[in-house]
mmCIF file of C-alpha atoms in Angstrom:
data_model
loop_
_atom_site.group_PDB
_atom_site.id
_atom_site.type_symbol
_atom_site.label_atom_id
_atom_site.label_comp_id
_atom_site.label_asym_id
_atom_site.label_seq_id
_atom_site.Cartn_x
_atom_site.Cartn_y
_atom_site.Cartn_z
ATOM 1 C CA MET A 1 47.522 -9.475 24.570
ATOM 2 C CA THR A 2 47.059 -5.775 23.902
ATOM 3 C CA ILE A 3 48.704 -6.084 20.495
ATOM 4 C CA LEU A 4 46.500 -9.083 19.614
ATOM 5 C CA ALA A 5 43.379 -7.193 20.700
ATOM 6 C CA ILE A 6 44.347 -4.181 18.579
ATOM 7 C CA ALA A 7 45.017 -6.461 15.582
ATOM 8 C CA GLU A 8 41.643 -8.171 16.076
ATOM 9 C CA ILE A 9 39.771 -4.878 16.295
ATOM 10 C CA GLY A 10 41.617 -3.432 13.301
ATOM 11 C CA ILE A 11 40.838 -6.401 11.071
ATOM 12 C CA ARG A 12 37.186 -6.433 12.154
ATOM 13 C CA VAL A 13 36.798 -2.727 11.403
ATOM 14 C CA PHE A 14 38.430 -3.148 7.987
ATOM 15 C CA TYR A 15 36.123 -6.010 7.021
ATOM 16 C CA ARG A 16 33.033 -4.191 8.287
ATOM 17 C CA VAL A 17 33.858 -0.974 6.430
ATOM 18 C CA ASP A 18 34.628 -2.916 3.252
ATOM 19 C CA ASP A 19 31.498 -5.086 3.759
ATOM 20 C CA ARG A 20 33.391 -8.353 3.471
ATOM 21 C CA PRO A 21 32.566 -11.625 5.222
ATOM 22 C CA MET A 22 34.963 -12.774 7.899
ATOM 23 C CA LEU A 23 37.909 -14.765 6.546
ATOM 24 C CA VAL A 24 37.834 -18.460 7.390
ATOM 25 C CA ALA A 25 40.603 -21.028 7.148
ATOM 26 C CA ASP A 26 38.729 -22.969 4.459
ATOM 27 C CA ILE A 27 39.634 -21.167 1.228
ATOM 28 C CA SER A 28 36.695 -22.607 -0.713
ATOM 29 C CA LEU A 29 34.190 -21.613 1.966
ATOM 30 C CA ASN A 30 35.708 -18.139 2.051
ATOM 31 C CA ASN A 31 35.259 -17.869 -1.719
ATOM 32 C CA GLU A 32 31.652 -19.033 -1.404
ATOM 33 C CA ARG A 33 30.843 -16.410 1.222
ATOM 34 C CA LYS A 34 32.463 -13.655 -0.829
ATOM 35 C CA TRP A 35 30.367 -14.707 -3.834
ATOM 36 C CA ALA A 36 27.168 -14.735 -1.761
ATOM 37 C CA LYS A 37 27.931 -11.384 -0.122
ATOM 38 C CA ALA A 38 28.598 -9.706 -3.469
ATOM 39 C CA HIS A 39 25.540 -11.193 -5.167
ATOM 40 C CA ILE A 40 23.208 -10.272 -2.316
ATOM 41 C CA ARG A 41 24.608 -6.743 -2.319
ATOM 42 C CA GLU A 42 23.926 -6.467 -6.058
ATOM 43 C CA GLY A 43 20.676 -8.461 -5.999
ATOM 44 C CA LYS A 44 21.945 -10.911 -8.656
ATOM 45 C CA THR A 45 21.256 -14.630 -8.695
ATOM 46 C CA ILE A 46 22.879 -15.448 -12.054
ATOM 47 C CA LEU A 47 26.574 -16.128 -12.591
ATOM 48 C CA SER A 48 27.149 -13.669 -15.459
ATOM 49 C CA THR A 49 25.890 -13.013 -18.974
ATOM 50 C CA ASP A 50 28.737 -14.975 -20.591
ATOM 51 C CA ILE A 51 28.607 -18.200 -18.581
ATOM 52 C CA VAL A 52 25.779 -20.397 -17.360
ATOM 53 C CA TYR A 53 25.306 -22.894 -14.553
ATOM 54 C CA ASP A 54 26.175 -26.523 -15.194
ATOM 55 C CA PRO A 55 25.340 -29.199 -12.577
ATOM 56 C CA ASP A 56 28.407 -31.313 -13.398
ATOM 57 C CA THR A 57 31.140 -28.790 -14.145
ATOM 58 C CA GLY A 58 29.900 -25.770 -12.149
ATOM 59 C CA TRP A 59 29.704 -23.465 -15.140
ATOM 60 C CA LYS A 60 30.152 -23.461 -18.902
ATOM 61 C CA ASN A 61 30.101 -20.951 -21.732
ATOM 62 C CA ALA A 62 26.714 -19.445 -22.518
ATOM 63 C CA PRO A 63 25.407 -20.734 -25.867
ATOM 64 C CA ASN A 64 24.969 -18.461 -28.868
ATOM 65 C CA LEU A 65 26.987 -15.563 -27.475
ATOM 66 C CA ASN A 66 27.254 -12.702 -29.909
ATOM 67 C CA ASN A 67 29.456 -10.118 -28.242
ATOM 68 C CA PRO A 68 31.769 -7.892 -30.305
ATOM 69 C CA GLY A 69 34.603 -10.212 -31.331
ATOM 70 C CA GLU A 70 33.315 -13.059 -29.174
ATOM 71 C CA GLN A 71 30.870 -15.660 -30.395
ATOM 72 C CA THR A 72 29.876 -19.154 -29.273
ATOM 73 C CA ASN A 73 27.773 -21.738 -31.039
ATOM 74 C CA SER A 74 24.692 -23.498 -29.676
ATOM 75 C CA GLY A 75 26.921 -25.857 -27.694
ATOM 76 C CA GLY A 76 28.822 -23.021 -26.019
ATOM 77 C CA MET A 77 32.010 -23.702 -27.988
ATOM 78 C CA ARG A 78 34.089 -20.724 -29.045
ATOM 79 C CA ASN A 79 33.322 -21.424 -32.674
ATOM 80 C CA ARG A 80 31.204 -19.536 -35.167
ATOM 81 C CA LYS A 81 29.996 -22.722 -36.835
ATOM 82 C CA GLU A 82 28.066 -25.715 -35.572
ATOM 83 C CA PHE A 83 29.421 -29.248 -35.443
ATOM 84 C CA SER A 84 27.466 -32.462 -35.851
ATOM 85 C CA LYS A 85 28.178 -35.333 -33.493
ATOM 86 C CA HIS A 86 29.579 -37.334 -36.399
ATOM 87 C CA PRO A 87 32.367 -35.773 -38.480
ATOM 88 C CA MET A 88 32.013 -35.738 -42.229
ATOM 89 C CA PRO A 89 33.732 -38.645 -44.000
ATOM 90 C CA GLY A 90 37.403 -37.905 -44.547
ATOM 91 C CA ARG A 91 37.579 -35.059 -42.024
ATOM 92 C CA LYS A 92 39.638 -35.365 -38.862
ATOM 93 C CA ARG A 93 38.484 -33.797 -35.625
ATOM 94 C CA LEU A 94 40.501 -32.028 -32.914
ATOM 95 C CA ILE A 95 39.027 -30.924 -29.566
ATOM 96 C CA PHE A 96 40.561 -28.423 -27.158
ATOM 97 C CA VAL A 97 39.677 -28.116 -23.480
ATOM 98 C CA GLY A 98 41.288 -25.615 -21.144
ATOM 99 C CA ASP A 99 40.828 -22.275 -19.408
ATOM 100 C CA SER A 100 40.835 -18.654 -20.599
ATOM 101 C CA TYR A 101 44.219 -19.010 -22.342
ATOM 102 C CA THR A 102 42.828 -21.706 -24.602
ATOM 103 C CA TYR A 103 39.464 -19.941 -24.889
ATOM 104 C CA GLY A 104 41.241 -16.821 -26.180
ATOM 105 C CA PHE A 105 40.492 -14.227 -23.531
ATOM 106 C CA LEU A 106 40.435 -10.621 -24.799
ATOM 107 C CA VAL A 107 41.070 -11.503 -28.426
ATOM 108 C CA LYS A 108 38.511 -11.977 -31.168
ATOM 109 C CA ASN A 109 37.358 -15.432 -32.219
ATOM 110 C CA GLU A 110 39.510 -15.385 -35.326
ATOM 111 C CA GLU A 111 42.575 -14.263 -33.301
ATOM 112 C CA ALA A 112 42.470 -17.052 -30.698
ATOM 113 C CA PHE A 113 45.177 -19.660 -31.286
ATOM 114 C CA VAL A 114 42.626 -22.475 -31.658
ATOM 115 C CA THR A 115 40.943 -20.643 -34.544
ATOM 116 C CA VAL A 116 44.260 -19.576 -36.097
ATOM 117 C CA LEU A 117 45.389 -23.209 -36.000
ATOM 118 C CA ALA A 118 42.163 -24.301 -37.699
ATOM 119 C CA ASN A 119 42.046 -21.605 -40.384
ATOM 120 C CA GLU A 120 45.718 -21.301 -41.286
ATOM 121 C CA HIS A 121 47.155 -24.736 -40.599
ATOM 122 C CA LEU A 122 44.420 -27.398 -40.451
ATOM 123 C CA PRO A 123 41.796 -26.486 -43.070
ATOM 124 C CA GLY A 124 40.846 -30.131 -43.519
ATOM 125 C CA TRP A 125 40.042 -30.624 -39.839
ATOM 126 C CA ASP A 126 37.163 -29.781 -37.555
ATOM 127 C CA VAL A 127 38.710 -27.906 -34.620
ATOM 128 C CA LEU A 128 36.376 -27.513 -31.629
ATOM 129 C CA ASN A 129 37.220 -25.049 -28.847
ATOM 130 C CA MET A 130 35.521 -26.252 -25.646
ATOM 131 C CA ALA A 131 37.689 -24.219 -23.261
ATOM 132 C CA VAL A 132 35.914 -22.368 -20.433
ATOM 133 C CA SER A 133 37.450 -19.397 -18.622
ATOM 134 C CA GLY A 134 38.176 -19.672 -14.909
ATOM 135 C CA THR A 135 38.081 -23.461 -14.772
ATOM 136 C CA GLY A 136 40.394 -25.918 -13.083
ATOM 137 C CA THR A 137 41.905 -28.981 -14.719
ATOM 138 C CA ASP A 138 39.265 -31.101 -12.998
ATOM 139 C CA GLN A 139 36.472 -29.147 -14.712
ATOM 140 C CA GLN A 140 38.274 -29.334 -18.045
ATOM 141 C CA LEU A 141 38.518 -33.116 -17.795
ATOM 142 C CA LEU A 142 34.834 -33.313 -16.866
ATOM 143 C CA THR A 143 33.956 -31.029 -19.789
ATOM 144 C CA TYR A 144 35.570 -33.512 -22.131
ATOM 145 C CA LEU A 145 33.871 -36.479 -20.473
ATOM 146 C CA LYS A 146 30.414 -34.876 -20.520
ATOM 147 C CA TYR A 147 30.475 -32.917 -23.764
ATOM 148 C CA GLY A 148 33.614 -33.626 -25.771
ATOM 149 C CA ARG A 149 33.924 -37.332 -26.341
ATOM 150 C CA GLY A 150 30.487 -37.549 -27.944
ATOM 151 C CA TYR A 151 31.897 -35.575 -30.892
ATOM 152 C CA ARG A 152 34.189 -38.469 -31.799
ATOM 153 C CA PRO A 153 37.545 -36.652 -31.872
ATOM 154 C CA ASP A 154 40.747 -37.976 -33.379
ATOM 155 C CA VAL A 155 42.937 -35.796 -31.156
ATOM 156 C CA VAL A 156 42.211 -34.097 -27.812
ATOM 157 C CA ILE A 157 44.450 -31.367 -26.386
ATOM 158 C CA LEU A 158 44.195 -30.129 -22.813
ATOM 159 C CA GLY A 159 45.711 -26.668 -22.431
ATOM 160 C CA PHE A 160 47.082 -26.532 -18.883
ATOM 161 C CA TYR A 161 48.024 -23.054 -17.677
ATOM 162 C CA VAL A 162 50.547 -23.472 -14.852
ATOM 163 C CA ARG A 163 48.906 -20.968 -12.498
ATOM 164 C CA ASP A 164 45.779 -23.120 -12.510
ATOM 165 C CA TYR A 165 47.617 -25.699 -10.403
ATOM 166 C CA HIS A 166 45.854 -24.681 -7.189
ATOM 167 C CA ARG A 167 42.347 -24.583 -8.695
ATOM 168 C CA ASN A 168 42.053 -28.362 -8.440
ATOM 169 C CA LEU A 169 42.092 -28.102 -4.636
ATOM 170 C CA LEU A 170 39.091 -25.787 -4.514
ATOM 171 C CA SER A 171 35.392 -26.632 -4.406
ATOM 172 C CA PHE A 172 34.439 -22.989 -4.935
ATOM 173 C CA ARG A 173 36.193 -20.509 -7.211
ATOM 174 C CA GLY A 174 34.093 -17.957 -9.020
ATOM 175 C CA TYR A 175 31.279 -20.379 -8.277
ATOM 176 C CA ALA A 176 30.879 -23.889 -6.857
ATOM 177 C CA LYS A 177 32.840 -26.514 -8.757
ATOM 178 C CA PRO A 178 33.542 -30.231 -8.622
ATOM 179 C CA VAL A 179 36.738 -31.333 -6.938
ATOM 180 C CA TYR A 180 38.723 -34.558 -6.980
ATOM 181 C CA LYS A 181 40.293 -36.057 -3.868
ATOM 182 C CA ILE A 182 42.582 -39.024 -3.446
ATOM 183 C CA GLU A 183 41.311 -41.833 -1.256
ATOM 184 C CA GLN A 184 43.203 -45.108 -0.932
ATOM 185 C CA GLU A 185 45.433 -44.056 -3.830
ATOM 186 C CA LYS A 186 42.415 -43.575 -6.104
ATOM 187 C CA LEU A 187 40.928 -40.416 -7.560
ATOM 188 C CA ARG A 188 37.415 -39.787 -6.265
ATOM 189 C CA LEU A 189 35.060 -37.051 -7.450
ATOM 190 C CA TYR A 190 33.346 -34.858 -4.852
ATOM 191 C CA SER A 191 30.734 -32.136 -5.388
ATOM 192 C CA SER A 192 29.605 -34.129 -8.399
ATOM 193 C CA HIS A 193 26.280 -32.234 -8.583
ATOM 194 C CA ILE A 194 26.560 -28.494 -8.127
ATOM 195 C CA MET A 195 23.815 -26.452 -6.463
ATOM 196 C CA LEU A 196 21.841 -23.956 -8.529
ATOM 197 C CA PRO A 197 23.104 -20.370 -8.019
ATOM 198 C CA GLN A 198 19.561 -19.243 -7.189
ATOM 199 C CA GLN A 199 19.342 -21.849 -4.412
ATOM 200 C CA LEU A 200 22.700 -20.912 -2.904
ATOM 201 C CA TYR A 201 21.745 -17.236 -3.086
ATOM 202 C CA GLU A 202 18.464 -17.885 -1.265
ATOM 203 C CA GLU A 203 20.118 -19.942 1.466
ATOM 204 C CA TYR A 204 22.427 -17.052 2.328
ATOM 205 C CA ALA A 205 19.780 -14.352 1.848
ATOM 206 C CA SER A 206 17.359 -16.184 4.170
ATOM 207 C CA GLY A 207 19.978 -16.831 6.836
ATOM 208 C CA GLN A 208 19.924 -20.603 6.343
ATOM 209 C CA ARG A 209 23.637 -20.257 5.637
ATOM 210 C CA THR A 210 25.544 -17.687 7.673
ATOM 211 C CA PHE A 211 28.458 -15.496 6.761
ATOM 212 C CA GLU A 212 30.170 -15.484 10.148
ATOM 213 C CA LYS A 213 29.879 -15.987 13.882
ATOM 214 C CA TRP A 214 30.371 -12.886 16.010
ATOM 215 C CA TYR A 215 32.622 -14.772 18.432
ATOM 216 C CA GLY A 216 35.046 -16.006 15.758
ATOM 217 C CA SER A 217 38.512 -14.459 15.670
ATOM 218 C CA TYR A 218 39.164 -12.502 12.495
ATOM 219 C CA PHE A 219 42.861 -12.305 13.349
ATOM 220 C CA LEU A 220 43.391 -16.038 13.944
ATOM 221 C CA ASN A 221 41.286 -16.939 10.923
ATOM 222 C CA SER A 222 43.409 -14.620 8.786
ATOM 223 C CA ILE A 223 46.540 -16.446 9.908
ATOM 224 C CA ALA A 224 44.979 -19.861 9.244
ATOM 225 C CA TYR A 225 43.831 -18.675 5.817
ATOM 226 C CA ALA A 226 47.341 -17.495 4.931
ATOM 227 C CA ILE A 227 48.843 -20.813 6.054
ATOM 228 C CA ASN A 228 46.365 -22.796 3.954
ATOM 229 C CA LYS A 229 46.992 -20.548 0.974
ATOM 230 C CA ARG A 230 50.713 -21.188 1.215
ATOM 231 C CA ARG A 231 50.179 -24.937 1.622
ATOM 232 C CA GLU A 232 47.843 -24.983 -1.369
ATOM 233 C CA ARG A 233 50.496 -23.467 -3.640
ATOM 234 C CA LYS A 234 53.273 -25.846 -2.628
ATOM 235 C CA ILE A 235 54.762 -27.592 -5.651
ATOM 236 C CA ASP A 236 56.835 -30.747 -5.355
ATOM 237 C CA SER A 237 56.312 -34.466 -5.853
ATOM 238 C CA SER A 238 54.865 -34.873 -2.347
ATOM 239 C CA ALA A 239 52.422 -31.934 -2.510
ATOM 240 C CA LYS A 240 48.684 -32.592 -2.381
ATOM 241 C CA GLY A 241 48.152 -30.417 -5.446
ATOM 242 C CA TRP A 242 50.620 -32.440 -7.506
ATOM 243 C CA LYS A 243 49.232 -35.803 -6.401
ATOM 244 C CA ILE A 244 45.762 -34.762 -7.563
ATOM 245 C CA LEU A 245 47.034 -33.272 -10.829
ATOM 246 C CA GLU A 246 49.086 -36.407 -11.479
ATOM 247 C CA ARG A 247 45.961 -38.574 -11.233
ATOM 248 C CA ILE A 248 44.000 -36.149 -13.414
ATOM 249 C CA ILE A 249 46.714 -36.477 -16.069
ATOM 250 C CA GLU A 250 46.343 -40.259 -15.913
ATOM 251 C CA LYS A 251 42.547 -40.078 -16.105
ATOM 252 C CA PHE A 252 42.687 -37.657 -19.028
ATOM 253 C CA GLN A 253 44.948 -40.002 -20.969
ATOM 254 C CA LYS A 254 42.839 -43.071 -20.197
ATOM 255 C CA SER A 255 39.538 -41.346 -21.047
ATOM 256 C CA VAL A 256 40.769 -40.011 -24.388
ATOM 257 C CA LEU A 257 42.350 -43.318 -25.388
ATOM 258 C CA GLU A 258 39.105 -45.100 -24.555
ATOM 259 C CA SER A 259 37.386 -42.695 -26.961
ATOM 260 C CA GLY A 260 39.733 -43.864 -29.704
ATOM 261 C CA ALA A 261 41.564 -40.531 -29.835
ATOM 262 C CA ILE A 262 45.114 -39.322 -29.226
ATOM 263 C CA PRO A 263 45.565 -37.316 -25.988
ATOM 264 C CA ILE A 264 48.024 -34.415 -25.870
ATOM 265 C CA TRP A 265 48.904 -32.403 -22.775
ATOM 266 C CA MET A 266 49.944 -28.828 -23.570
ATOM 267 C CA THR A 267 51.641 -26.899 -20.771
ATOM 268 C CA ILE A 268 51.083 -23.147 -21.045
ATOM 269 C CA PRO A 269 53.689 -21.154 -19.083
ATOM 270 C CA SER A 270 53.274 -17.983 -17.077
ATOM 271 C CA ARG A 271 54.647 -14.721 -18.447
ATOM 272 C CA ASP A 272 57.517 -14.906 -15.925
ATOM 273 C CA ILE A 273 59.432 -17.086 -18.425
ATOM 274 C CA LEU A 274 60.016 -13.893 -20.422
ATOM 275 C CA GLU A 275 60.550 -11.543 -17.475
ATOM 276 C CA GLU A 276 62.837 -13.636 -15.288
ATOM 277 C CA GLU A 277 65.812 -15.930 -15.830
ATOM 278 C CA GLY A 278 63.707 -19.023 -15.325
ATOM 279 C CA SER A 279 60.138 -20.059 -14.736
ATOM 280 C CA ARG A 280 58.806 -20.023 -11.180
ATOM 281 C CA TYR A 281 56.828 -23.093 -12.235
ATOM 282 C CA LYS A 282 59.747 -25.070 -13.666
ATOM 283 C CA ILE A 283 59.346 -27.775 -11.003
ATOM 284 C CA LEU A 284 55.722 -28.252 -12.036
ATOM 285 C CA GLU A 285 56.536 -28.184 -15.740
ATOM 286 C CA ASP A 286 59.271 -30.786 -15.226
ATOM 287 C CA LEU A 287 56.987 -32.996 -13.130
ATOM 288 C CA ILE A 288 54.326 -32.911 -15.850
ATOM 289 C CA GLU A 289 56.802 -33.670 -18.610
ATOM 290 C CA THR A 290 58.264 -36.603 -16.670
ATOM 291 C CA LYS A 291 54.799 -37.949 -15.871
ATOM 292 C CA CYS A 292 53.751 -37.810 -19.509
ATOM 293 C CA GLU A 293 56.930 -39.604 -20.546
ATOM 294 C CA ASP A 294 56.332 -42.299 -17.923
ATOM 295 C CA ILE A 295 52.790 -43.036 -19.124
ATOM 296 C CA GLY A 296 53.561 -42.562 -22.816
ATOM 297 C CA MET A 297 51.425 -39.483 -23.462
ATOM 298 C CA LEU A 298 52.408 -36.687 -25.818
ATOM 299 C CA CYS A 299 53.328 -33.471 -23.981
ATOM 300 C CA LEU A 300 53.998 -30.090 -25.554
ATOM 301 C CA ARG A 301 55.764 -27.442 -23.459
ATOM 302 C CA LEU A 302 55.374 -23.983 -24.944
ATOM 303 C CA ASP A 303 58.079 -22.254 -22.882
ATOM 304 C CA ASN A 304 61.011 -22.609 -25.281
ATOM 305 C CA ALA A 305 58.993 -21.658 -28.356
ATOM 306 C CA LEU A 306 57.652 -18.552 -26.628
ATOM 307 C CA ARG A 307 61.136 -17.497 -25.457
ATOM 308 C CA GLN A 308 62.582 -17.908 -28.935
ATOM 309 C CA SER A 309 59.734 -16.036 -30.585
ATOM 310 C CA GLN A 310 59.976 -13.163 -28.106
ATOM 311 C CA ALA A 311 63.730 -12.909 -28.640
ATOM 312 C CA ASN A 312 63.224 -12.599 -32.394
ATOM 313 C CA SER A 313 60.334 -10.132 -32.375
ATOM 314 C CA GLU A 314 59.476 -6.720 -30.999
ATOM 315 C CA GLU A 315 55.841 -7.778 -30.590
ATOM 316 C CA ALA A 316 54.832 -8.918 -27.101
ATOM 317 C CA ILE A 317 53.763 -12.515 -26.531
ATOM 318 C CA TYR A 318 51.581 -11.611 -23.544
ATOM 319 C CA ARG A 319 49.224 -8.715 -22.990
ATOM 320 C CA PRO A 320 50.105 -6.300 -20.143
ATOM 321 C CA LYS A 321 49.327 -7.471 -16.607
ATOM 322 C CA SER A 322 46.835 -4.616 -16.309
ATOM 323 C CA GLU A 323 44.844 -6.316 -19.090
ATOM 324 C CA GLY A 324 44.968 -9.762 -17.533
ATOM 325 C CA GLY A 325 48.292 -10.909 -18.935
ATOM 326 C CA HIS A 326 46.862 -13.393 -21.453
ATOM 327 C CA PHE A 327 48.301 -14.063 -24.903
ATOM 328 C CA SER A 328 48.382 -11.116 -27.281
ATOM 329 C CA ILE A 329 47.276 -11.474 -30.898
ATOM 330 C CA TYR A 330 50.902 -12.176 -31.784
ATOM 331 C CA GLY A 331 51.230 -14.652 -28.908
ATOM 332 C CA ASN A 332 48.193 -16.558 -30.171
ATOM 333 C CA LYS A 333 49.791 -16.769 -33.622
ATOM 334 C CA VAL A 334 53.000 -18.145 -32.120
ATOM 335 C CA VAL A 335 51.119 -20.783 -30.142
ATOM 336 C CA ALA A 336 49.119 -21.822 -33.229
ATOM 337 C CA LYS A 337 52.277 -22.211 -35.315
ATOM 338 C CA THR A 338 54.042 -24.129 -32.545
ATOM 339 C CA LEU A 339 51.060 -26.428 -32.171
ATOM 340 C CA TYR A 340 50.923 -27.116 -35.892
ATOM 341 C CA GLN A 341 54.616 -27.964 -36.042
ATOM 342 C CA TYR A 342 54.203 -30.304 -33.082
ATOM 343 C CA LEU A 343 51.119 -31.991 -34.567
ATOM 344 C CA LYS A 344 52.848 -32.328 -37.903
ATOM 345 C CA GLU A 345 55.805 -34.052 -36.275
ATOM 346 C CA LYS A 346 53.936 -36.234 -33.770
ATOM 347 C CA VAL A 347 50.520 -36.895 -35.320
ATOM 348 C CA LEU A 348 49.940 -35.775 -38.892
ATOM 349 C CA LEU A 349 52.909 -37.572 -40.432
ATOM 350 C CA LYS A 350 52.413 -40.813 -38.522
#
């Protein structure tokens, strides 16, 4: 009991000194409280200058951004030009949804693989980049449903970064987000209307929502949090995360086909494929590939192309971990070329 008491006191002191809210077993609620604590400390009610609140997806790119090397159009797409809802006669249209890897984090607009693909390989196409940094696959699907399909695409590519696997289990990450759950073998959307950041801020600032209860155990909550974190990252065919992702894959395919377009799932690997003998996410990558084969959807795995390109070049595919670990300028070029070759084989010559 003495050891437990010392552990409890030590954790409480650490959290008080660091001005953090008490950990709770619910990972999403813990994320929400951390967000509220930080925003109240800084007196901010907005999300950031680069993203804006969206009631259906949680957040989206701010429109008309004009940062050095980073621009968005009036629709928040990472494109310098505007796109009408109806493509010009004779022009094909390709839409990308995804997270920061597809958005092109830390590279200029013209260096992101979506733009390289458009400018160097598909000059006769409209290529729309609707990716939003920090999002889960659920948000990316909803982005297409709310904003993408109205642009009448011919092809839709979802860029799935493997480390985003766990994001689909969260209802709060960075900010509140929608989340799918499986009920009676069907995918059901929860948190379908997200609260305004200003409202959430005020509820915590006024005490309507509380950060913690003084009688709660920091030590036991820390253990429960760690257990849930481990459970959340479990990857196999029986895991909750996979069952939800599997249904999202199905819904993505169905939604795109109903729009009259061709769906393509693109699996973006973690940098460990170049640093270790094999990918730590190989089970997930294999599950996705098998699922796509079973339902007849095109699936592009980038792992082999990235390995081969890295073996034949002194330029790094990924930026250093200290810079976020996203694709380098060279890595974006490799992805664009790989995508073009795949599209040429599977779509353009059909």
